[in-house]
GROMACS .gro file of N, CA and C in nm:
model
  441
    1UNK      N    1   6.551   1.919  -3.954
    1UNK     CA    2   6.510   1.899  -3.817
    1UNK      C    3   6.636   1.875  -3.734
    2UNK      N    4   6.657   1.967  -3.595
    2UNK     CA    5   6.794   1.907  -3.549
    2UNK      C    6   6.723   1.870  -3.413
    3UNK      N    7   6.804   1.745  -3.346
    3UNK     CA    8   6.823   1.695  -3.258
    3UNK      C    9   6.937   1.691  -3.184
    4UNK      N   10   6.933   1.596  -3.075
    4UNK     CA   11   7.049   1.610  -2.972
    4UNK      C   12   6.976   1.442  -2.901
    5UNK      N   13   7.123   1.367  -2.930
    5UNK     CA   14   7.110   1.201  -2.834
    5UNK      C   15   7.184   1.235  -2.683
    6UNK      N   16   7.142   1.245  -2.571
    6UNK     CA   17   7.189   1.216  -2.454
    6UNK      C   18   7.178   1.107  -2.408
    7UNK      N   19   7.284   1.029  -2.355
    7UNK     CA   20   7.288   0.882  -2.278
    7UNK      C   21   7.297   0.939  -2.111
    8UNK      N   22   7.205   0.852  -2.069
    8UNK     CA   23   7.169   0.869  -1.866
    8UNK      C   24   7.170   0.757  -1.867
    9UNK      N   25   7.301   0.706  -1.746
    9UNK     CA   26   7.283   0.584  -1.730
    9UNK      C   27   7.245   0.561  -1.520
   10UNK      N   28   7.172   0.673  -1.560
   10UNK     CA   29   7.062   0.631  -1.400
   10UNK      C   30   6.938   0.676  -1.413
   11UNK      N   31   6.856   0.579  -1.315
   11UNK     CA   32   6.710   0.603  -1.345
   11UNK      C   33   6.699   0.734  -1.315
   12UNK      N   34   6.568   0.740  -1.439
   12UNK     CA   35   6.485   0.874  -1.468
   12UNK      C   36   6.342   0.870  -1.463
   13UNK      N   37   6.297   0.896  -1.362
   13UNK     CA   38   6.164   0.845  -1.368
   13UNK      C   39   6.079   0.936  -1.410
   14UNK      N   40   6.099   1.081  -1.418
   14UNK     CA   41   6.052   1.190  -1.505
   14UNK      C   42   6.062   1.100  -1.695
   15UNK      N   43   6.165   1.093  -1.743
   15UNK     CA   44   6.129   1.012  -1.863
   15UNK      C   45   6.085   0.932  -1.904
   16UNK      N   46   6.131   0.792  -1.807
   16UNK     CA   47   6.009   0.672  -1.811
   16UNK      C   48   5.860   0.716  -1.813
   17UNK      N   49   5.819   0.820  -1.738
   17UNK     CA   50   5.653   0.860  -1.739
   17UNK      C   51   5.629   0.919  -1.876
   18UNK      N   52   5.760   0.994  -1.901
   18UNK     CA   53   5.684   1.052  -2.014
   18UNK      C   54   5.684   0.929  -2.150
   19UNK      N   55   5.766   0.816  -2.167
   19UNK     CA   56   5.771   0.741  -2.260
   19UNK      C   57   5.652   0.661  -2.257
   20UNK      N   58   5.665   0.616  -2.139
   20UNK     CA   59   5.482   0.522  -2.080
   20UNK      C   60   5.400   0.592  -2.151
   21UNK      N   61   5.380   0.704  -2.100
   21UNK     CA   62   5.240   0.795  -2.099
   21UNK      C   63   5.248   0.808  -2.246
   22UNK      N   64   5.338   0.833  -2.355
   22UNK     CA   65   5.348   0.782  -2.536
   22UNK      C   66   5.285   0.693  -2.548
   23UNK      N   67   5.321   0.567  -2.499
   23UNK     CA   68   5.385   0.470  -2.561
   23UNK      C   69   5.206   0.402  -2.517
   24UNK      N   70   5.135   0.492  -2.435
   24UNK     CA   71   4.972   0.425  -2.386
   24UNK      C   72   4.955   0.502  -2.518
   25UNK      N   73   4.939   0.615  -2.531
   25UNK     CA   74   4.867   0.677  -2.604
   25UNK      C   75   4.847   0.645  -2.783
   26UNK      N   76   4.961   0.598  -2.793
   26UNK     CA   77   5.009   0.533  -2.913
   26UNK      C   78   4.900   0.376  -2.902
   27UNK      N   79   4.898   0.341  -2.824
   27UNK     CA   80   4.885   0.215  -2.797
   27UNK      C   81   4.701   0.214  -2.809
   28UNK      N   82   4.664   0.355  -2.768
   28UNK     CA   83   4.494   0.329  -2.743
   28UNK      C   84   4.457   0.387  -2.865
   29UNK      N   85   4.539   0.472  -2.936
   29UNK     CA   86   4.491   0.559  -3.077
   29UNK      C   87   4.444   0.433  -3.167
   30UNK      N   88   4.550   0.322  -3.188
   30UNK     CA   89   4.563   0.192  -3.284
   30UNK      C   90   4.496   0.099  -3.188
   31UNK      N   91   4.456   0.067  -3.049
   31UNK     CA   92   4.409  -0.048  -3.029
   31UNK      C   93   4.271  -0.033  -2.965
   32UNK      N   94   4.183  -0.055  -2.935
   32UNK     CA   95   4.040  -0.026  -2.882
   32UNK      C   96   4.061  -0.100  -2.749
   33UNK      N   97   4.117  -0.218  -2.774
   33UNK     CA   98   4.158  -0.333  -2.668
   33UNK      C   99   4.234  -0.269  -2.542
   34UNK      N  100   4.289  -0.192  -2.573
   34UNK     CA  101   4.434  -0.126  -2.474
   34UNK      C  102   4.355   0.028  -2.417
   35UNK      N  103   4.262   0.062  -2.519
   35UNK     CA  104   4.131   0.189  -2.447
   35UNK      C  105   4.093   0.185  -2.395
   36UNK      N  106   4.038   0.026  -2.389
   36UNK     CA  107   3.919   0.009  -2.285
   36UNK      C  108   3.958  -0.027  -2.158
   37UNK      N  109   4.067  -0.125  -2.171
   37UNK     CA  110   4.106  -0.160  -2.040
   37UNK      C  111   4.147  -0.065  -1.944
   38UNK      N  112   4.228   0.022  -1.973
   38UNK     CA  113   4.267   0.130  -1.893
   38UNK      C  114   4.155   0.198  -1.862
   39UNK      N  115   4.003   0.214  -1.899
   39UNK     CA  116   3.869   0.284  -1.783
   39UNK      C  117   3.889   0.196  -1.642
   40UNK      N  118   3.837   0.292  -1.561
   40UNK     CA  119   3.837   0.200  -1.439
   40UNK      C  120   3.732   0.089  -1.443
   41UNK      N  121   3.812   0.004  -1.381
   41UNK     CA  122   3.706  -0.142  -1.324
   41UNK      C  123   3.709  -0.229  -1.403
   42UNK      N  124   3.796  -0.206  -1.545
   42UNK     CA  125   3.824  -0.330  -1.663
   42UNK      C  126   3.940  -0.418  -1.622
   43UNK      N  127   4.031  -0.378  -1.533
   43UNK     CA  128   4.109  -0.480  -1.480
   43UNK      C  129   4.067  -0.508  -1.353
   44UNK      N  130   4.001  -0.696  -1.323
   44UNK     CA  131   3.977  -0.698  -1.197
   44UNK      C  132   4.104  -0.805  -1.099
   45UNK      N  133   4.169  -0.723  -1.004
   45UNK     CA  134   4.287  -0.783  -0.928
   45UNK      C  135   4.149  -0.913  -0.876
   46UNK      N  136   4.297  -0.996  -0.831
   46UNK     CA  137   4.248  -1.133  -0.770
   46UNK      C  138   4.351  -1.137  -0.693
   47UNK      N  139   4.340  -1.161  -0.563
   47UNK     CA  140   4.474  -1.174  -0.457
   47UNK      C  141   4.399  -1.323  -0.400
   48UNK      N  142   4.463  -1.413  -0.384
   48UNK     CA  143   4.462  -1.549  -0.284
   48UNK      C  144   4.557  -1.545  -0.213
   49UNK      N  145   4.510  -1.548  -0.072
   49UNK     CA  146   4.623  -1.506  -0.006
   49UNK      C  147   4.622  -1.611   0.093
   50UNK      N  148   4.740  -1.705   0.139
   50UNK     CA  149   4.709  -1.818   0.264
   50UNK      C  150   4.819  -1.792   0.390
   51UNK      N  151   4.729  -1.803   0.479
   51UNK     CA  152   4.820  -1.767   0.595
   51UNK      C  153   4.789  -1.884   0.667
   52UNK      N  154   4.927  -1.888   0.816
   52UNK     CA  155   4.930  -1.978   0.878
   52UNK      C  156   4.814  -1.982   0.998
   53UNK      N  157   4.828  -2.067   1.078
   53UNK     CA  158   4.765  -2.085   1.226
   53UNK      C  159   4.752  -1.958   1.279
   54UNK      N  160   4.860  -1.888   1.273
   54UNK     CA  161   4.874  -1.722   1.371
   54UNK      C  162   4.827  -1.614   1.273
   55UNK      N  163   4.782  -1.673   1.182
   55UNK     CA  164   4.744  -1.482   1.049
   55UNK      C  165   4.841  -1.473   0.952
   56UNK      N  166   4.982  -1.538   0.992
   56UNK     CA  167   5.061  -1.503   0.911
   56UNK      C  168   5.048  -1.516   0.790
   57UNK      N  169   5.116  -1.390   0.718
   57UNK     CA  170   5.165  -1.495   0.514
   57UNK      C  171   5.229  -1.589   0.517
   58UNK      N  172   5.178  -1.686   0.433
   58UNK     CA  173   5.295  -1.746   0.400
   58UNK      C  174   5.312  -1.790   0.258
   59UNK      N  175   5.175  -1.716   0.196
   59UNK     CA  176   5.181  -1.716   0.012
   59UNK      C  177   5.049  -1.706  -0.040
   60UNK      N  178   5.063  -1.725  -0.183
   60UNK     CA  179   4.954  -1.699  -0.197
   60UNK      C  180   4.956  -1.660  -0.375
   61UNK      N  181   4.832  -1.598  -0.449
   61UNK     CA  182   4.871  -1.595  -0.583
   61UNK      C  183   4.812  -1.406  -0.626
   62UNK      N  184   4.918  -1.340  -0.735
   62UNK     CA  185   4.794  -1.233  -0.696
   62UNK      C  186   4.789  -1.250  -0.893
   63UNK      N  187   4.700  -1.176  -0.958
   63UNK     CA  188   4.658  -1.209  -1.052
   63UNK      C  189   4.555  -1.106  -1.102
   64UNK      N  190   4.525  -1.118  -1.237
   64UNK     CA  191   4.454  -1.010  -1.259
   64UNK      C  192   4.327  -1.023  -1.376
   65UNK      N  193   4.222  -0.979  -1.422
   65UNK     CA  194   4.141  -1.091  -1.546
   65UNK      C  195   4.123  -0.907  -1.652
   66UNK      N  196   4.135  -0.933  -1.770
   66UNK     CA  197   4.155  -0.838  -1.873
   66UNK      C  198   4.106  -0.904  -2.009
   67UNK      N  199   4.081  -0.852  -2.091
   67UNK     CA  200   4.057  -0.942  -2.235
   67UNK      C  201   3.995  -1.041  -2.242
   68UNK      N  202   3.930  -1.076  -2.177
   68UNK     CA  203   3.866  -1.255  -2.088
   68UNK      C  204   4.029  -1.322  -2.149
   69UNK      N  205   4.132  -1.280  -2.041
   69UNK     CA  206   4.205  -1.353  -1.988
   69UNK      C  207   4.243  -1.350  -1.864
   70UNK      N  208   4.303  -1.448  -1.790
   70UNK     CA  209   4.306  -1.437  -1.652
   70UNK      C  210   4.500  -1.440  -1.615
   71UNK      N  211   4.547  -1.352  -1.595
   71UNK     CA  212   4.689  -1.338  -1.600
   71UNK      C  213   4.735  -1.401  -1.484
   72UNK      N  214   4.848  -1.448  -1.421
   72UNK     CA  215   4.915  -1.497  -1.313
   72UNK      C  216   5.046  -1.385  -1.275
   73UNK      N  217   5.062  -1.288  -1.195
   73UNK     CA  218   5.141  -1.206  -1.176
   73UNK      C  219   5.241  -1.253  -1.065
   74UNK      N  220   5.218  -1.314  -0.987
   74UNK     CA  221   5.292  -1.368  -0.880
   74UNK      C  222   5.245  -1.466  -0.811
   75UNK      N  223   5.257  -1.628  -0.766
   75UNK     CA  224   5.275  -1.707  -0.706
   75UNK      C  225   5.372  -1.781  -0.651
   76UNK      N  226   5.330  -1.801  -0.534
   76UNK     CA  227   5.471  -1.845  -0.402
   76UNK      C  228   5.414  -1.825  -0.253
   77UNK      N  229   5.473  -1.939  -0.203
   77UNK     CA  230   5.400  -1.993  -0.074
   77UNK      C  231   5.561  -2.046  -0.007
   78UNK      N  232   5.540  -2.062   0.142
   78UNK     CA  233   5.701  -2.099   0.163
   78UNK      C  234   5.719  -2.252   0.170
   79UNK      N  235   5.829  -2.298   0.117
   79UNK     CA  236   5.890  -2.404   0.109
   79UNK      C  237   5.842  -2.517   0.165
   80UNK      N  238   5.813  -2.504   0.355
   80UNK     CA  239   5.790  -2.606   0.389
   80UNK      C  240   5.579  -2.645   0.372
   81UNK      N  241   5.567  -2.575   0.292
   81UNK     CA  242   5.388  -2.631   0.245
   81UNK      C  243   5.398  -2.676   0.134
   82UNK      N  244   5.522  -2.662   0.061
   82UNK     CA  245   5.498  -2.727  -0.084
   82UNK      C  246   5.511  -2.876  -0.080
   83UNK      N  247   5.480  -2.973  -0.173
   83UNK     CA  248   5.466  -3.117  -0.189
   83UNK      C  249   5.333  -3.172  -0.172
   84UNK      N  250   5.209  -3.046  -0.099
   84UNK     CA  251   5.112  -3.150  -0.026
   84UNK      C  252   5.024  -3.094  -0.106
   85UNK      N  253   5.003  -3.073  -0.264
   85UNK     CA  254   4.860  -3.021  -0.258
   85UNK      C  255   4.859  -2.868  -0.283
   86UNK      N  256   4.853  -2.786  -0.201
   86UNK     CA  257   4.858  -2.669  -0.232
   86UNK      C  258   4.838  -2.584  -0.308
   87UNK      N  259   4.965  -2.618  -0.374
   87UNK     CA  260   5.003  -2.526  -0.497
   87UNK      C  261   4.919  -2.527  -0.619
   88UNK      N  262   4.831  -2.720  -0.621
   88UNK     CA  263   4.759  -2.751  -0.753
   88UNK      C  264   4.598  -2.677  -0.708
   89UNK      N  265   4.590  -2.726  -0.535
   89UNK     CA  266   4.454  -2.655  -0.484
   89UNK      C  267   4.441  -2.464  -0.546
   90UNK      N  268   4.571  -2.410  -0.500
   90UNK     CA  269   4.546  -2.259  -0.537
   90UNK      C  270   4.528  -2.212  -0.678
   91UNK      N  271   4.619  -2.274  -0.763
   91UNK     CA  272   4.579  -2.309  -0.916
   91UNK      C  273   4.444  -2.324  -0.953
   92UNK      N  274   4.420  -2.413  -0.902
   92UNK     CA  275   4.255  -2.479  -0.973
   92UNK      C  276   4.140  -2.352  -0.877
   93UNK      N  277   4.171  -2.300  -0.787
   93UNK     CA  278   4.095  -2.184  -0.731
   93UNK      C  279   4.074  -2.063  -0.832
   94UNK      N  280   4.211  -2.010  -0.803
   94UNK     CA  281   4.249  -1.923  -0.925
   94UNK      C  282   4.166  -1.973  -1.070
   95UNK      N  283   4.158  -2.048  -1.123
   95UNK     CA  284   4.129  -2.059  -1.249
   95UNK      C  285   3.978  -2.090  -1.233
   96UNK      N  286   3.919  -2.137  -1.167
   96UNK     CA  287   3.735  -2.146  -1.132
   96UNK      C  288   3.713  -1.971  -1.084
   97UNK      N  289   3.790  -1.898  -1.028
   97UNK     CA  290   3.740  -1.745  -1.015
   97UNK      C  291   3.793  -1.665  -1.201
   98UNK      N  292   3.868  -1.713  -1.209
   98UNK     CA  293   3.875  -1.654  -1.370
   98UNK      C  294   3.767  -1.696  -1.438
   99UNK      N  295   3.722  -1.787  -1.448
   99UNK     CA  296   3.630  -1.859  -1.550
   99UNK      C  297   3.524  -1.734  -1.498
  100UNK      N  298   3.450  -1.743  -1.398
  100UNK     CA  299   3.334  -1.697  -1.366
  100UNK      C  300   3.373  -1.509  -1.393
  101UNK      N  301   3.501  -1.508  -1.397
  101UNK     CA  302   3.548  -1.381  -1.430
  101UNK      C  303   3.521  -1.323  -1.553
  102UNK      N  304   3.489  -1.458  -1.631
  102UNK     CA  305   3.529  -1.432  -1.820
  102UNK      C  306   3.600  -1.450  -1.866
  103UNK      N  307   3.696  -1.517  -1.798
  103UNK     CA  308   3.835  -1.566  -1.843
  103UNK      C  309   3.851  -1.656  -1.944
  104UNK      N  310   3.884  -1.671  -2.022
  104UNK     CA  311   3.873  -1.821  -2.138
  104UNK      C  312   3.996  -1.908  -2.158
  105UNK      N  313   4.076  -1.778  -2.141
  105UNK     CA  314   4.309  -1.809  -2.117
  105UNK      C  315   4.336  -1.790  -1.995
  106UNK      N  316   4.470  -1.825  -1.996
  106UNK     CA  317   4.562  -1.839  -1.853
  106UNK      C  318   4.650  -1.769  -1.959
  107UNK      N  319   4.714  -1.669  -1.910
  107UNK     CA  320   4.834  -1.657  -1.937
  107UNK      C  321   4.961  -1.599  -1.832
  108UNK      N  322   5.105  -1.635  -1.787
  108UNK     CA  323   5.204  -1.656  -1.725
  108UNK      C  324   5.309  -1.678  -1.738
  109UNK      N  325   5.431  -1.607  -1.689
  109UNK     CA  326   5.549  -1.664  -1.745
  109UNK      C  327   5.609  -1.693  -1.613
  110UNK      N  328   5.711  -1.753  -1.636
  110UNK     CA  329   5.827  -1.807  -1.513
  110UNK      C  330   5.948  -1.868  -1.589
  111UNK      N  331   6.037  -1.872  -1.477
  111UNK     CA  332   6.161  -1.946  -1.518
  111UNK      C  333   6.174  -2.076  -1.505
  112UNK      N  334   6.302  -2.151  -1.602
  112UNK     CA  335   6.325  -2.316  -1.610
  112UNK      C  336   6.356  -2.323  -1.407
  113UNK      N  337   6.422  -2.240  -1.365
  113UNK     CA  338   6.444  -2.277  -1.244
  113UNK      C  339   6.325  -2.261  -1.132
  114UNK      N  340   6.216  -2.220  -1.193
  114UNK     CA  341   6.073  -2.184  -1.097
  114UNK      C  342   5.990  -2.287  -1.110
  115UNK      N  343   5.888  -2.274  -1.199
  115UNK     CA  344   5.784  -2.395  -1.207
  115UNK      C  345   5.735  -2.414  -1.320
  116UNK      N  346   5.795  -2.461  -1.437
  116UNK     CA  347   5.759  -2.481  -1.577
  116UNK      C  348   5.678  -2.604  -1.569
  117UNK      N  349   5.707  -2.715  -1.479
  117UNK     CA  350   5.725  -2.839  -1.522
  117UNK      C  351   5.583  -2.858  -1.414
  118UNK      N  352   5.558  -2.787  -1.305
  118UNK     CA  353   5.443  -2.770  -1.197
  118UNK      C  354   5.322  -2.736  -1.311
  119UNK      N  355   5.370  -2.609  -1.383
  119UNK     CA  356   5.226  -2.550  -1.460
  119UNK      C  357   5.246  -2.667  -1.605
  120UNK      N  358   5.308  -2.721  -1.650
  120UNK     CA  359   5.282  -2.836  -1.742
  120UNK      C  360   5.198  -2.963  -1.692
  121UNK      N  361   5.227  -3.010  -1.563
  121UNK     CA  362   5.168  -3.073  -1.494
  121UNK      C  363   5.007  -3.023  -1.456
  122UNK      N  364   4.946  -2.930  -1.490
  122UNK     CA  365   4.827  -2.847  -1.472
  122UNK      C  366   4.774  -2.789  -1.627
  123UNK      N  367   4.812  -2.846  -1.762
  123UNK     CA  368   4.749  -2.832  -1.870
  123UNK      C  369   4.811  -2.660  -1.930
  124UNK      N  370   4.967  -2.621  -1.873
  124UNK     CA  371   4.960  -2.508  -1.965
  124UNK      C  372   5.088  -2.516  -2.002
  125UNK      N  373   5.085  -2.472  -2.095
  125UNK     CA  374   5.180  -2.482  -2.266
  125UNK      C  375   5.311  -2.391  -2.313
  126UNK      N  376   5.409  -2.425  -2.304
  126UNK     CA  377   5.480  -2.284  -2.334
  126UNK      C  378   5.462  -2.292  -2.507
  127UNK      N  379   5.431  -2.118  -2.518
  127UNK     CA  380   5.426  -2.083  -2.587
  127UNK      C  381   5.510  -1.972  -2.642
  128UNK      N  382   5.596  -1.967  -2.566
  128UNK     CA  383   5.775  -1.844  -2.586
  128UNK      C  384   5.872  -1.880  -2.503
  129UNK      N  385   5.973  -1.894  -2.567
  129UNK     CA  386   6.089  -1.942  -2.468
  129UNK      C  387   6.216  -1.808  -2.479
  130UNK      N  388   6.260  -1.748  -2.388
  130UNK     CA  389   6.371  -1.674  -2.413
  130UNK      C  390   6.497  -1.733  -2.347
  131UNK      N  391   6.579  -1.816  -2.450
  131UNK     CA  392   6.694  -1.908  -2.419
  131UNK      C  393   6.818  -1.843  -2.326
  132UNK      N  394   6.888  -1.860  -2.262
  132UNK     CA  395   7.009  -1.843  -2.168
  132UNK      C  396   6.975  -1.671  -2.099
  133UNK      N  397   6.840  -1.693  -2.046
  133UNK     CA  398   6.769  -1.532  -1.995
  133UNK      C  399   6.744  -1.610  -1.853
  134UNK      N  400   6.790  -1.595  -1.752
  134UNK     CA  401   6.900  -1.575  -1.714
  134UNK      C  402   7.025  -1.674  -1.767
  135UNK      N  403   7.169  -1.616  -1.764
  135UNK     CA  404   7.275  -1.721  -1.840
  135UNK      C  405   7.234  -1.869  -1.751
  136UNK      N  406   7.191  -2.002  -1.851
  136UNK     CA  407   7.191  -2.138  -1.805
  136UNK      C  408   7.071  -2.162  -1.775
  137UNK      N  409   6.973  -2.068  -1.789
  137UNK     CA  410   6.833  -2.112  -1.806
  137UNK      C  411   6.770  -2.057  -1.884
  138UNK      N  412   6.613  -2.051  -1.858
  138UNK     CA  413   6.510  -1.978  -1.965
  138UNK      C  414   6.410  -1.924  -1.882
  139UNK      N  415   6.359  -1.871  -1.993
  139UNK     CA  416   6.267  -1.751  -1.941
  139UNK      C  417   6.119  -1.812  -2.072
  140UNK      N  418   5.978  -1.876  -1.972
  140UNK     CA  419   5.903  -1.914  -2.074
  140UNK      C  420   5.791  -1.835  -2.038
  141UNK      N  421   5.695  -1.841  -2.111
  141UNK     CA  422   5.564  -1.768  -2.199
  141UNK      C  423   5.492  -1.894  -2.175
  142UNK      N  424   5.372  -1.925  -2.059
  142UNK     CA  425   5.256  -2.020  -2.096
  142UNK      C  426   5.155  -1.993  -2.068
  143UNK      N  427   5.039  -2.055  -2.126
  143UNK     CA  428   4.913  -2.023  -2.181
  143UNK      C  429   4.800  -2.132  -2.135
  144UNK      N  430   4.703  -2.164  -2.137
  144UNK     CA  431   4.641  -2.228  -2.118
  144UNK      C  432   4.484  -2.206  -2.141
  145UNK      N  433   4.428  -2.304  -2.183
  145UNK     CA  434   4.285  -2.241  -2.247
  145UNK      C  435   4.179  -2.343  -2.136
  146UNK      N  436   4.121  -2.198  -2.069
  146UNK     CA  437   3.965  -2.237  -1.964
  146UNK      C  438   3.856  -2.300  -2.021
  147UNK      N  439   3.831  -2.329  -2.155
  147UNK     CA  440   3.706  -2.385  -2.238
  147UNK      C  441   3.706  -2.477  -2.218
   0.00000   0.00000   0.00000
């Protein structure tokens, strides 16, 4: 069998599709779990979104429920609303619309410099740590069980 290794060191987004589009297919042949989700309507988005006095953003959580788990993809609100509440109010929202979602887990990652110690303070667990990711901090994996 002969081959040929080429190194591209700029994005290719013609190859990334074609490795994805493998790397599903591979993925749904061996998993039933990874089949199903990809039909439409098995992943349901959750956006919480809070704005100010005038309409504005100013944060909010967006999120997604799969596997009866309820994922956390992005949360952040600006600076001067944090301390009062908020952040634990949008949490505990988020996680009463997962439940009724089917949700049974939380699962989320963030950095030592983001909010490890906020979502510990709210019952969830690291369960993966990737040490000096970025250099002088970490990069964690937490979980939390809705039962």
């Amino acid at each position: 069998m002969k081959y040929s290794i080429d190194v591209s060191l700029e994005n290719n987004e013609k190859f990334s599709t074609f490795l994805n589009t493998k790397i599903r297919e591979f993925n749904n042949e061996h998993s039933i779990h990874h089949k199903n989700v990809r039909k439409k309507g098995s992943v349901q988005p959750i956006n919480i979104i809070v704005t100010d006095d005038e309409g504005r953003w100013i944060g909010g959580i967006t999120a997604e429920t799969y596997w009866n788990w309820l994922e956390i993809n992005d949360f952040w609100f600006e600076e001067k609303f944090r301390g009062k509440g908020l952040g634990s109010s949008l949490l505990s929202k988020l996680e009463q619309i997962g439940l009724i979602k089917g949700a049974t887990q939380v699962l989320l990652t963030t950095f030592k410099f983001q909010a490890r110690s906020f979502y510990e303070l709210h019952g969830y667990k690291v369960v993966g740590e990737v040490k000096d990711y970025p250099p002088g901090s970490s990069y964690y994996t937490m979980v939390k069980s809705l039962k």
